[in-house]
C-alpha cells in the first residue's frame, strides 16, 4: 500500500534552513507528481508546493517563492523540501502528499503523517 | 488566486442530525472540456493526516460512509452529513485543484 513518511523537521532559528524529506513506497514514485501541504498551529491547511513526476516543473504558493525549493530523487523514491530564510510564520506541520497524475494536480488521497517545523529563537 | 470560502466556521449538531457545510470559490472550478468540478472535500482529525472524502465535488472516495454526500457545481458546493455520528467530529475542508496555487477553505469544525 502507499506509504509516505516525512522526516527532517525540528526547531530552527529565524533566517535558518531546514531540509524535509518524504520517503515513498507502495507505488511507482517516478510516475506521479508530489505535493507539500502545511498546517500552522491553530490554522487551516495550506498548499505549499508541487513538483511534476519528472521534475520538469515546480509550483509554489507566493509566500514561499524564492525561499523554498521542492525537488525529488526518483531513484531514491524521495521527495524533498529545502526551506531557507525561515520565518516564524513557517512554523507548521508539513505533510507530503501524492498526486493522482504525473503532470497535473488532482485531489489528494494519500498523505504522510507530517513532520513539525518550529521557527523560533 | 482562487479563494475558497467555507461556512460556517463551526457548527454543533446533535447525534443523528444533519450537518451542512458550504464552500464557495471566487471563480468557477468547472472544466468544460471534461465536465468536471475540480473540488475536493477532506476530513481532518487531530494527529492524523487529512482524509479525502470526495473528489470531482461529488464522487465519494472508497470506504466513505454514504451518510456523507457532496454536491454543487461551478462556484458553490455543499458537504452534507445526513445523520451525524460521534466519529464524524472533525474539521472539514474544501479544496480546489483547478489551478495553482491549490487553495483550501478555512475549515469547518463539526462538534456534537
Short mmCIF file of N, CA and C in Angstrom, two decimals, chain B residues 15-97:
data_model
loop_
_atom_site.label_atom_id
_atom_site.label_comp_id
_atom_site.label_asym_id
_atom_site.label_seq_id
_atom_site.Cartn_x
_atom_site.Cartn_y
_atom_site.Cartn_z
N UNK B 15 -26.30 14.19 17.72
CA UNK B 15 -26.13 12.88 17.12
C UNK B 15 -27.39 12.51 16.33
N UNK B 16 -27.18 12.02 15.11
CA UNK B 16 -28.29 11.63 14.27
C UNK B 16 -28.89 12.76 13.44
N UNK B 17 -28.45 13.98 13.71
CA UNK B 17 -28.98 15.12 12.96
C UNK B 17 -28.10 15.43 11.74
N UNK B 18 -28.61 16.31 10.89
CA UNK B 18 -27.92 16.66 9.65
C UNK B 18 -26.94 17.80 9.87
N UNK B 19 -25.78 17.69 9.22
CA UNK B 19 -24.80 18.78 9.20
C UNK B 19 -24.56 19.19 7.76
N UNK B 20 -24.59 20.49 7.52
CA UNK B 20 -24.41 21.01 6.17
C UNK B 20 -23.30 22.05 6.17
N UNK B 21 -22.34 21.86 5.29
CA UNK B 21 -21.19 22.76 5.17
C UNK B 21 -21.16 23.31 3.74
N UNK B 22 -21.00 24.62 3.65
CA UNK B 22 -20.96 25.29 2.35
C UNK B 22 -19.53 25.70 1.99
N UNK B 23 -19.26 25.69 0.71
CA UNK B 23 -17.96 26.11 0.20
C UNK B 23 -18.20 26.90 -1.08
N UNK B 24 -17.63 28.08 -1.13
CA UNK B 24 -17.80 28.94 -2.31
C UNK B 24 -16.43 29.32 -2.83
N UNK B 25 -16.24 29.17 -4.15
CA UNK B 25 -14.98 29.56 -4.77
C UNK B 25 -15.13 30.91 -5.46
N UNK B 26 -14.04 31.68 -5.48
CA UNK B 26 -14.10 33.04 -6.03
C UNK B 26 -14.20 33.03 -7.56
N UNK B 27 -13.91 31.89 -8.16
CA UNK B 27 -14.15 31.72 -9.59
C UNK B 27 -14.48 30.26 -9.85
N UNK B 28 -15.08 30.01 -10.97
CA UNK B 28 -15.53 28.66 -11.26
C UNK B 28 -14.37 27.67 -11.30
N UNK B 29 -14.61 26.49 -10.76
CA UNK B 29 -13.63 25.41 -10.83
C UNK B 29 -14.14 24.29 -11.72
N UNK B 30 -15.09 24.64 -12.59
CA UNK B 30 -15.66 23.68 -13.53
C UNK B 30 -14.89 23.70 -14.83
N UNK B 31 -14.48 22.55 -15.29
CA UNK B 31 -13.75 22.41 -16.54
C UNK B 31 -14.70 21.86 -17.60
N UNK B 32 -15.02 22.71 -18.58
CA UNK B 32 -15.99 22.32 -19.61
C UNK B 32 -15.46 21.19 -20.49
N UNK B 33 -14.14 21.07 -20.60
CA UNK B 33 -13.58 20.08 -21.52
C UNK B 33 -13.83 18.64 -21.05
N UNK B 34 -13.92 18.46 -19.71
CA UNK B 34 -14.20 17.12 -19.21
C UNK B 34 -15.41 17.08 -18.29
N UNK B 35 -16.12 18.21 -18.21
CA UNK B 35 -17.37 18.27 -17.44
C UNK B 35 -17.16 17.94 -15.96
N UNK B 36 -16.03 18.36 -15.42
CA UNK B 36 -15.75 18.04 -14.02
C UNK B 36 -15.48 19.31 -13.21
N UNK B 37 -15.90 19.24 -11.94
CA UNK B 37 -15.58 20.29 -10.99
C UNK B 37 -14.35 19.87 -10.20
N UNK B 38 -13.35 20.72 -10.21
CA UNK B 38 -12.08 20.39 -9.57
C UNK B 38 -12.12 20.79 -8.10
N UNK B 39 -12.98 20.08 -7.36
CA UNK B 39 -13.27 20.42 -5.98
C UNK B 39 -13.25 19.13 -5.15
N UNK B 40 -12.50 19.16 -4.06
CA UNK B 40 -12.39 18.01 -3.17
C UNK B 40 -12.80 18.41 -1.75
N UNK B 41 -13.24 17.42 -1.00
CA UNK B 41 -13.56 17.59 0.42
C UNK B 41 -12.70 16.64 1.25
N UNK B 42 -12.22 17.16 2.38
CA UNK B 42 -11.40 16.38 3.29
C UNK B 42 -11.96 16.45 4.70
N UNK B 43 -11.71 15.38 5.44
CA UNK B 43 -12.00 15.32 6.87
C UNK B 43 -10.65 15.27 7.59
N UNK B 44 -10.49 16.12 8.62
CA UNK B 44 -9.21 16.18 9.31
C UNK B 44 -9.43 16.07 10.80
N UNK B 45 -8.84 15.02 11.37
CA UNK B 45 -8.90 14.82 12.81
C UNK B 45 -7.52 15.07 13.41
N UNK B 46 -7.46 15.53 14.66
CA UNK B 46 -6.17 15.87 15.28
C UNK B 46 -5.21 14.68 15.26
N UNK B 47 -3.96 14.97 14.92
CA UNK B 47 -2.94 13.94 14.95
C UNK B 47 -2.94 13.00 13.77
N UNK B 48 -3.85 13.25 12.83
CA UNK B 48 -3.93 12.40 11.64
C UNK B 48 -3.76 13.26 10.40
N UNK B 49 -3.34 12.65 9.29
CA UNK B 49 -3.37 13.42 8.04
C UNK B 49 -4.81 13.58 7.56
N UNK B 50 -5.05 14.58 6.74
CA UNK B 50 -6.40 14.73 6.18
C UNK B 50 -6.82 13.49 5.40
N UNK B 51 -8.11 13.23 5.43
CA UNK B 51 -8.68 12.09 4.71
C UNK B 51 -9.56 12.61 3.59
N UNK B 52 -9.31 12.14 2.39
CA UNK B 52 -10.11 12.54 1.24
C UNK B 52 -11.50 11.91 1.32
N UNK B 53 -12.53 12.74 1.25
CA UNK B 53 -13.91 12.25 1.27
C UNK B 53 -14.52 12.22 -0.13
N UNK B 54 -14.37 13.32 -0.86
CA UNK B 54 -14.97 13.46 -2.19
C UNK B 54 -13.98 14.11 -3.14
N UNK B 55 -14.01 13.65 -4.38
CA UNK B 55 -13.29 14.31 -5.44
C UNK B 55 -14.29 14.56 -6.58
N UNK B 56 -13.88 15.44 -7.50
CA UNK B 56 -14.83 15.91 -8.53
C UNK B 56 -16.15 16.37 -7.90
N UNK B 57 -16.04 16.93 -6.72
CA UNK B 57 -17.14 17.54 -5.97
C UNK B 57 -18.14 16.55 -5.39
N UNK B 58 -18.40 15.46 -6.07
CA UNK B 58 -19.50 14.59 -5.62
C UNK B 58 -19.18 13.10 -5.72
N UNK B 59 -17.96 12.75 -6.10
CA UNK B 59 -17.59 11.33 -6.18
C UNK B 59 -17.01 10.90 -4.84
N UNK B 60 -17.73 10.03 -4.19
CA UNK B 60 -17.33 9.58 -2.85
C UNK B 60 -16.11 8.65 -2.94
N UNK B 61 -15.13 8.93 -2.12
CA UNK B 61 -13.94 8.08 -2.06
C UNK B 61 -14.34 6.73 -1.47
N UNK B 62 -13.66 5.69 -1.90
CA UNK B 62 -13.93 4.35 -1.42
C UNK B 62 -13.84 4.29 0.11
N UNK B 63 -14.83 3.66 0.72
CA UNK B 63 -14.81 3.49 2.16
C UNK B 63 -15.48 4.61 2.94
N UNK B 64 -15.84 5.68 2.28
CA UNK B 64 -16.52 6.78 2.97
C UNK B 64 -18.00 6.42 3.13
N UNK B 65 -18.52 6.51 4.35
CA UNK B 65 -19.93 6.13 4.57
C UNK B 65 -20.89 6.94 3.72
N UNK B 66 -21.99 6.32 3.33
CA UNK B 66 -22.92 7.01 2.44
C UNK B 66 -23.78 8.05 3.16
N UNK B 67 -23.58 8.23 4.46
CA UNK B 67 -24.23 9.36 5.12
C UNK B 67 -23.58 10.68 4.72
N UNK B 68 -22.39 10.59 4.12
CA UNK B 68 -21.71 11.77 3.58
C UNK B 68 -22.11 11.94 2.10
N UNK B 69 -22.40 13.17 1.72
CA UNK B 69 -22.67 13.45 0.31
C UNK B 69 -22.07 14.79 -0.07
N UNK B 70 -21.64 14.88 -1.32
CA UNK B 70 -21.08 16.12 -1.84
C UNK B 70 -21.88 16.55 -3.06
N UNK B 71 -22.09 17.85 -3.18
CA UNK B 71 -22.86 18.35 -4.31
C UNK B 71 -22.38 19.74 -4.70
N UNK B 72 -22.92 20.22 -5.82
CA UNK B 72 -22.60 21.56 -6.27
C UNK B 72 -21.84 21.57 -7.58
N UNK B 73 -21.73 22.76 -8.14
CA UNK B 73 -21.02 22.92 -9.41
C UNK B 73 -20.64 24.38 -9.60
N UNK B 74 -19.57 24.59 -10.36
CA UNK B 74 -19.17 25.97 -10.67
C UNK B 74 -18.45 26.64 -9.53
N UNK B 75 -19.19 27.37 -8.72
CA UNK B 75 -18.60 28.09 -7.60
C UNK B 75 -19.22 27.75 -6.25
N UNK B 76 -20.27 26.98 -6.24
CA UNK B 76 -20.98 26.72 -4.98
C UNK B 76 -21.11 25.23 -4.71
N UNK B 77 -20.63 24.83 -3.56
CA UNK B 77 -20.55 23.41 -3.23
C UNK B 77 -21.02 23.17 -1.80
N UNK B 78 -21.48 21.93 -1.56
CA UNK B 78 -22.02 21.58 -0.25
C UNK B 78 -21.56 20.18 0.14
N UNK B 79 -21.15 20.05 1.40
CA UNK B 79 -20.90 18.75 2.02
C UNK B 79 -21.98 18.53 3.06
N UNK B 80 -22.64 17.39 2.97
CA UNK B 80 -23.72 17.09 3.90
C UNK B 80 -23.44 15.78 4.61
N UNK B 81 -23.63 15.81 5.91
CA UNK B 81 -23.61 14.58 6.71
C UNK B 81 -25.06 14.37 7.14
N UNK B 82 -25.68 13.32 6.64
CA UNK B 82 -27.14 13.20 6.81
C UNK B 82 -27.54 12.84 8.24
N UNK B 83 -26.70 12.08 8.92
CA UNK B 83 -27.01 11.64 10.28
C UNK B 83 -25.70 11.56 11.05
N UNK B 84 -25.39 12.62 11.77
CA UNK B 84 -24.08 12.76 12.38
C UNK B 84 -23.80 11.65 13.39
N UNK B 85 -22.62 11.07 13.27
CA UNK B 85 -22.14 10.07 14.22
C UNK B 85 -20.99 10.66 15.03
N UNK B 86 -20.71 10.06 16.17
CA UNK B 86 -19.66 10.59 17.04
C UNK B 86 -18.31 10.64 16.33
N UNK B 87 -18.06 9.67 15.48
CA UNK B 87 -16.76 9.61 14.79
C UNK B 87 -16.62 10.66 13.69
N UNK B 88 -17.68 11.40 13.43
CA UNK B 88 -17.63 12.44 12.39
C UNK B 88 -17.11 13.77 12.94
N UNK B 89 -16.89 13.86 14.24
CA UNK B 89 -16.34 15.08 14.83
C UNK B 89 -14.95 15.31 14.23
N UNK B 90 -14.78 16.44 13.59
CA UNK B 90 -13.55 16.71 12.84
C UNK B 90 -13.65 18.11 12.26
N UNK B 91 -12.58 18.53 11.60
CA UNK B 91 -12.62 19.74 10.79
C UNK B 91 -12.70 19.30 9.33
N UNK B 92 -13.57 19.94 8.59
CA UNK B 92 -13.78 19.61 7.18
C UNK B 92 -13.31 20.76 6.30
N UNK B 93 -12.58 20.39 5.24
CA UNK B 93 -12.03 21.38 4.32
C UNK B 93 -12.48 21.09 2.90
N UNK B 94 -12.78 22.15 2.17
CA UNK B 94 -12.90 22.01 0.72
C UNK B 94 -11.58 22.49 0.11
N UNK B 95 -11.29 22.03 -1.08
CA UNK B 95 -10.06 22.41 -1.78
C UNK B 95 -10.31 22.44 -3.27
N UNK B 96 -9.82 23.47 -3.93
CA UNK B 96 -9.87 23.47 -5.39
C UNK B 96 -8.52 23.01 -5.93
N UNK B 97 -8.57 22.15 -6.94
CA UNK B 97 -7.33 21.72 -7.62
C UNK B 97 -7.45 22.02 -9.11
#
